[in-house]
Amino acid sequence: MALAAPVISWRLADNSGVWPSGGKWDLGVVDAGFELPANRKAGVLIWNNYANTTDDAPDMQDVNITTANNEPGHEGAFDGPVVEHKMIRVKNVSVSDGNFTAIGGTGAKHIYTTRSTNYNGVTSTPHQNTYPADPDHPPAHYPYPGHTVDILGVKNDGDKSHAMGNFVEVLIDAFPPAIAPAGKFEFLLRISYWY
């Protein structure tokens, strides 16, 4: 049986548990104009259908990550210092990104994997398909025209080495510009996608 929608999980880079622990990523004090030390950056796996050995979920297409405000009264809005100054940066480890990309609001980063998932003798790989001849009756797992399959939703055992097509690994960093205001800020990391 196929699930109706992708099932998203945010997990630690070593796949040992959910991220962030306790529901919040506490950055502590971040000095404007300075990069976070390596031990304070967050390695994260963004999974679709984590460890589901029974059902496929729809593939995630055109996946993007950005930030949104989470201050009281502004939840989800594309305003506030973290968003407007693009204080958060992301690197796509799954495709060996060389550089961080600053994100915020509509300034999102496309994230994807090109790696495969192997489960029960079946290998699946994210891809961009040619849209089928009969667009009113596309087969399962076809992307919309012009869209890429970025994260698979196929059944998997949840093992990082077997299910690399079912997650994107990112490294998340805070790097406020020197002109950023001081203060305590609440923000959301948000992904958007088609399915």
PDB file of N, CA and C in Angstrom, residues 2-53:
ATOM      1  N   ALA A   2       0.548   2.214  -0.800  1.00  0.00           N
ATOM      2  CA  ALA A   2       1.319   3.454  -0.852  1.00  0.00           C
ATOM      3  C   ALA A   2       0.702   4.482   0.090  1.00  0.00           C
ATOM      4  N   LEU A   3       1.548   5.252   0.723  1.00  0.00           N
ATOM      5  CA  LEU A   3       1.094   6.312   1.613  1.00  0.00           C
ATOM      6  C   LEU A   3       0.627   7.506   0.786  1.00  0.00           C
ATOM      7  N   ALA A   4      -0.204   8.358   1.373  1.00  0.00           N
ATOM      8  CA  ALA A   4      -0.794   9.483   0.648  1.00  0.00           C
ATOM      9  C   ALA A   4       0.148  10.671   0.497  1.00  0.00           C
ATOM     10  N   ALA A   5       1.132  10.805   1.386  1.00  0.00           N
ATOM     11  CA  ALA A   5       2.029  11.963   1.364  1.00  0.00           C
ATOM     12  C   ALA A   5       3.406  11.542   1.870  1.00  0.00           C
ATOM     13  N   PRO A   6       4.450  12.305   1.527  1.00  0.00           N
ATOM     14  CA  PRO A   6       5.767  12.020   2.092  1.00  0.00           C
ATOM     15  C   PRO A   6       5.719  12.051   3.622  1.00  0.00           C
ATOM     16  N   VAL A   7       6.605  11.291   4.250  1.00  0.00           N
ATOM     17  CA  VAL A   7       6.710  11.240   5.710  1.00  0.00           C
ATOM     18  C   VAL A   7       8.101  11.767   6.060  1.00  0.00           C
ATOM     19  N   ILE A   8       8.155  12.996   6.551  1.00  0.00           N
ATOM     20  CA  ILE A   8       9.428  13.692   6.749  1.00  0.00           C
ATOM     21  C   ILE A   8       9.945  13.476   8.167  1.00  0.00           C
ATOM     22  N   SER A   9      11.243  13.174   8.267  1.00  0.00           N
ATOM     23  CA  SER A   9      11.928  13.044   9.559  1.00  0.00           C
ATOM     24  C   SER A   9      13.235  13.821   9.477  1.00  0.00           C
ATOM     25  N   TRP A  10      13.548  14.560  10.530  1.00  0.00           N
ATOM     26  CA  TRP A  10      14.837  15.251  10.650  1.00  0.00           C
ATOM     27  C   TRP A  10      15.639  14.461  11.674  1.00  0.00           C
ATOM     28  N   ARG A  11      16.807  13.958  11.270  1.00  0.00           N
ATOM     29  CA  ARG A  11      17.601  13.102  12.144  1.00  0.00           C
ATOM     30  C   ARG A  11      19.036  13.603  12.214  1.00  0.00           C
ATOM     31  N   LEU A  12      19.728  13.223  13.283  1.00  0.00           N
ATOM     32  CA  LEU A  12      21.146  13.552  13.433  1.00  0.00           C
ATOM     33  C   LEU A  12      21.948  12.957  12.281  1.00  0.00           C
ATOM     34  N   ALA A  13      23.074  13.573  11.944  1.00  0.00           N
ATOM     35  CA  ALA A  13      23.889  13.132  10.810  1.00  0.00           C
ATOM     36  C   ALA A  13      24.345  11.685  10.941  1.00  0.00           C
ATOM     37  N   ASP A  14      24.541  11.201  12.175  1.00  0.00           N
ATOM     38  CA  ASP A  14      24.944   9.800  12.345  1.00  0.00           C
ATOM     39  C   ASP A  14      23.732   8.858  12.381  1.00  0.00           C
ATOM     40  N   ASN A  15      22.526   9.421  12.214  1.00  0.00           N
ATOM     41  CA  ASN A  15      21.271   8.670  12.151  1.00  0.00           C
ATOM     42  C   ASN A  15      20.880   8.032  13.485  1.00  0.00           C
ATOM     43  N   SER A  16      21.455   8.513  14.589  1.00  0.00           N
ATOM     44  CA  SER A  16      21.214   7.893  15.894  1.00  0.00           C
ATOM     45  C   SER A  16      19.955   8.387  16.600  1.00  0.00           C
ATOM     46  N   GLY A  17      19.332   9.443  16.095  1.00  0.00           N
ATOM     47  CA  GLY A  17      18.137   9.967  16.745  1.00  0.00           C
ATOM     48  C   GLY A  17      17.599  11.176  16.009  1.00  0.00           C
ATOM     49  N   VAL A  18      16.509  11.736  16.538  1.00  0.00           N
ATOM     50  CA  VAL A  18      15.884  12.891  15.895  1.00  0.00           C
ATOM     51  C   VAL A  18      16.704  14.155  16.127  1.00  0.00           C
ATOM     52  N   TRP A  19      16.557  15.108  15.212  1.00  0.00           N
ATOM     53  CA  TRP A  19      17.197  16.415  15.338  1.00  0.00           C
ATOM     54  C   TRP A  19      16.121  17.463  15.203  1.00  0.00           C
ATOM     55  N   PRO A  20      16.163  18.530  15.936  1.00  0.00           N
ATOM     56  CA  PRO A  20      17.061  18.762  17.062  1.00  0.00           C
ATOM     57  C   PRO A  20      16.559  18.071  18.310  1.00  0.00           C
ATOM     58  N   SER A  21      17.471  17.674  19.145  1.00  0.00           N
ATOM     59  CA  SER A  21      17.126  17.029  20.403  1.00  0.00           C
ATOM     60  C   SER A  21      16.329  18.016  21.253  1.00  0.00           C
ATOM     61  N   GLY A  22      15.198  17.590  21.763  1.00  0.00           N
ATOM     62  CA  GLY A  22      14.370  18.469  22.577  1.00  0.00           C
ATOM     63  C   GLY A  22      13.527  19.434  21.764  1.00  0.00           C
ATOM     64  N   GLY A  23      13.590  19.348  20.441  1.00  0.00           N
ATOM     65  CA  GLY A  23      12.735  20.171  19.597  1.00  0.00           C
ATOM     66  C   GLY A  23      13.289  21.514  19.179  1.00  0.00           C
ATOM     67  N   LYS A  24      14.420  21.943  19.765  1.00  0.00           N
ATOM     68  CA  LYS A  24      14.992  23.239  19.391  1.00  0.00           C
ATOM     69  C   LYS A  24      16.491  23.122  19.205  1.00  0.00           C
ATOM     70  N   TRP A  25      17.002  23.836  18.222  1.00  0.00           N
ATOM     71  CA  TRP A  25      18.444  23.937  17.988  1.00  0.00           C
ATOM     72  C   TRP A  25      18.913  25.179  18.725  1.00  0.00           C
ATOM     73  N   ASP A  26      19.537  24.994  19.878  1.00  0.00           N
ATOM     74  CA  ASP A  26      20.013  26.117  20.683  1.00  0.00           C
ATOM     75  C   ASP A  26      21.412  26.487  20.219  1.00  0.00           C
ATOM     76  N   LEU A  27      21.503  27.594  19.518  1.00  0.00           N
ATOM     77  CA  LEU A  27      22.786  28.044  18.976  1.00  0.00           C
ATOM     78  C   LEU A  27      23.666  28.729  20.007  1.00  0.00           C
ATOM     79  N   GLY A  28      23.081  29.130  21.127  1.00  0.00           N
ATOM     80  CA  GLY A  28      23.861  29.890  22.094  1.00  0.00           C
ATOM     81  C   GLY A  28      24.175  31.265  21.524  1.00  0.00           C
ATOM     82  N   VAL A  29      25.285  31.839  21.940  1.00  0.00           N
ATOM     83  CA  VAL A  29      25.692  33.163  21.453  1.00  0.00           C
ATOM     84  C   VAL A  29      26.419  32.999  20.126  1.00  0.00           C
ATOM     85  N   VAL A  30      25.964  33.754  19.133  1.00  0.00           N
ATOM     86  CA  VAL A  30      26.591  33.758  17.811  1.00  0.00           C
ATOM     87  C   VAL A  30      27.027  35.187  17.532  1.00  0.00           C
ATOM     88  N   ASP A  31      28.309  35.391  17.355  1.00  0.00           N
ATOM     89  CA  ASP A  31      28.832  36.735  17.105  1.00  0.00           C
ATOM     90  C   ASP A  31      28.676  37.113  15.640  1.00  0.00           C
ATOM     91  N   ALA A  32      28.105  38.301  15.396  1.00  0.00           N
ATOM     92  CA  ALA A  32      27.931  38.790  14.027  1.00  0.00           C
ATOM     93  C   ALA A  32      29.284  38.909  13.343  1.00  0.00           C
ATOM     94  N   GLY A  33      29.330  38.463  12.099  1.00  0.00           N
ATOM     95  CA  GLY A  33      30.554  38.545  11.313  1.00  0.00           C
ATOM     96  C   GLY A  33      31.519  37.397  11.527  1.00  0.00           C
ATOM     97  N   PHE A  34      31.146  36.428  12.376  1.00  0.00           N
ATOM     98  CA  PHE A  34      32.036  35.293  12.656  1.00  0.00           C
ATOM     99  C   PHE A  34      31.306  33.973  12.404  1.00  0.00           C
ATOM    100  N   GLU A  35      32.031  33.018  11.861  1.00  0.00           N
ATOM    101  CA  GLU A  35      31.490  31.694  11.580  1.00  0.00           C
ATOM    102  C   GLU A  35      31.420  30.877  12.868  1.00  0.00           C
ATOM    103  N   LEU A  36      30.415  30.013  12.964  1.00  0.00           N
ATOM    104  CA  LEU A  36      30.319  29.098  14.104  1.00  0.00           C
ATOM    105  C   LEU A  36      31.490  28.122  14.092  1.00  0.00           C
ATOM    106  N   PRO A  37      31.980  27.720  15.257  1.00  0.00           N
ATOM    107  CA  PRO A  37      32.976  26.648  15.290  1.00  0.00           C
ATOM    108  C   PRO A  37      32.358  25.358  14.744  1.00  0.00           C
ATOM    109  N   ALA A  38      33.173  24.495  14.196  1.00  0.00           N
ATOM    110  CA  ALA A  38      32.696  23.256  13.564  1.00  0.00           C
ATOM    111  C   ALA A  38      31.820  22.425  14.493  1.00  0.00           C
ATOM    112  N   ASN A  39      32.138  22.393  15.794  1.00  0.00           N
ATOM    113  CA  ASN A  39      31.371  21.550  16.720  1.00  0.00           C
ATOM    114  C   ASN A  39      29.986  22.112  17.036  1.00  0.00           C
ATOM    115  N   ARG A  40      29.675  23.326  16.583  1.00  0.00           N
ATOM    116  CA  ARG A  40      28.348  23.904  16.816  1.00  0.00           C
ATOM    117  C   ARG A  40      27.488  23.927  15.552  1.00  0.00           C
ATOM    118  N   LYS A  41      28.060  23.519  14.430  1.00  0.00           N
ATOM    119  CA  LYS A  41      27.270  23.393  13.204  1.00  0.00           C
ATOM    120  C   LYS A  41      26.449  22.109  13.316  1.00  0.00           C
ATOM    121  N   ALA A  42      25.327  22.065  12.638  1.00  0.00           N
ATOM    122  CA  ALA A  42      24.426  20.915  12.757  1.00  0.00           C
ATOM    123  C   ALA A  42      24.450  20.074  11.490  1.00  0.00           C
ATOM    124  N   GLY A  43      24.871  18.822  11.630  1.00  0.00           N
ATOM    125  CA  GLY A  43      24.748  17.852  10.550  1.00  0.00           C
ATOM    126  C   GLY A  43      23.395  17.178  10.670  1.00  0.00           C
ATOM    127  N   VAL A  44      22.599  17.222   9.595  1.00  0.00           N
ATOM    128  CA  VAL A  44      21.217  16.755   9.656  1.00  0.00           C
ATOM    129  C   VAL A  44      20.892  15.893   8.437  1.00  0.00           C
ATOM    130  N   LEU A  45      20.132  14.831   8.674  1.00  0.00           N
ATOM    131  CA  LEU A  45      19.571  14.013   7.599  1.00  0.00           C
ATOM    132  C   LEU A  45      18.086  14.349   7.496  1.00  0.00           C
ATOM    133  N   ILE A  46      17.639  14.750   6.321  1.00  0.00           N
ATOM    134  CA  ILE A  46      16.221  15.006   6.087  1.00  0.00           C
ATOM    135  C   ILE A  46      15.688  13.814   5.299  1.00  0.00           C
ATOM    136  N   TRP A  47      14.925  12.968   6.004  1.00  0.00           N
ATOM    137  CA  TRP A  47      14.451  11.686   5.472  1.00  0.00           C
ATOM    138  C   TRP A  47      13.041  11.801   4.908  1.00  0.00           C
ATOM    139  N   ASN A  48      12.770  10.967   3.914  1.00  0.00           N
ATOM    140  CA  ASN A  48      11.408  10.696   3.463  1.00  0.00           C
ATOM    141  C   ASN A  48      11.154   9.211   3.694  1.00  0.00           C
ATOM    142  N   ASN A  49      10.154   8.912   4.527  1.00  0.00           N
ATOM    143  CA  ASN A  49       9.722   7.528   4.771  1.00  0.00           C
ATOM    144  C   ASN A  49      10.778   6.718   5.534  1.00  0.00           C
ATOM    145  N   TYR A  50      11.385   7.328   6.539  1.00  0.00           N
ATOM    146  CA  TYR A  50      12.446   6.695   7.321  1.00  0.00           C
ATOM    147  C   TYR A  50      12.030   5.320   7.855  1.00  0.00           C
ATOM    148  N   ALA A  51      12.829   4.312   7.538  1.00  0.00           N
ATOM    149  CA  ALA A  51      12.715   2.952   8.086  1.00  0.00           C
ATOM    150  C   ALA A  51      11.332   2.322   7.911  1.00  0.00           C
ATOM    151  N   ASN A  52      10.642   2.681   6.854  1.00  0.00           N
ATOM    152  CA  ASN A  52       9.347   2.060   6.582  1.00  0.00           C
ATOM    153  C   ASN A  52       9.586   0.884   5.639  1.00  0.00           C
ATOM    154  N   THR A  53       9.487  -0.317   6.156  1.00  0.00           N
ATOM    155  CA  THR A  53       9.745  -1.522   5.359  1.00  0.00           C
ATOM    156  C   THR A  53       8.468  -2.093   4.741  1.00  0.00           C
TER     157      THR A  53
END
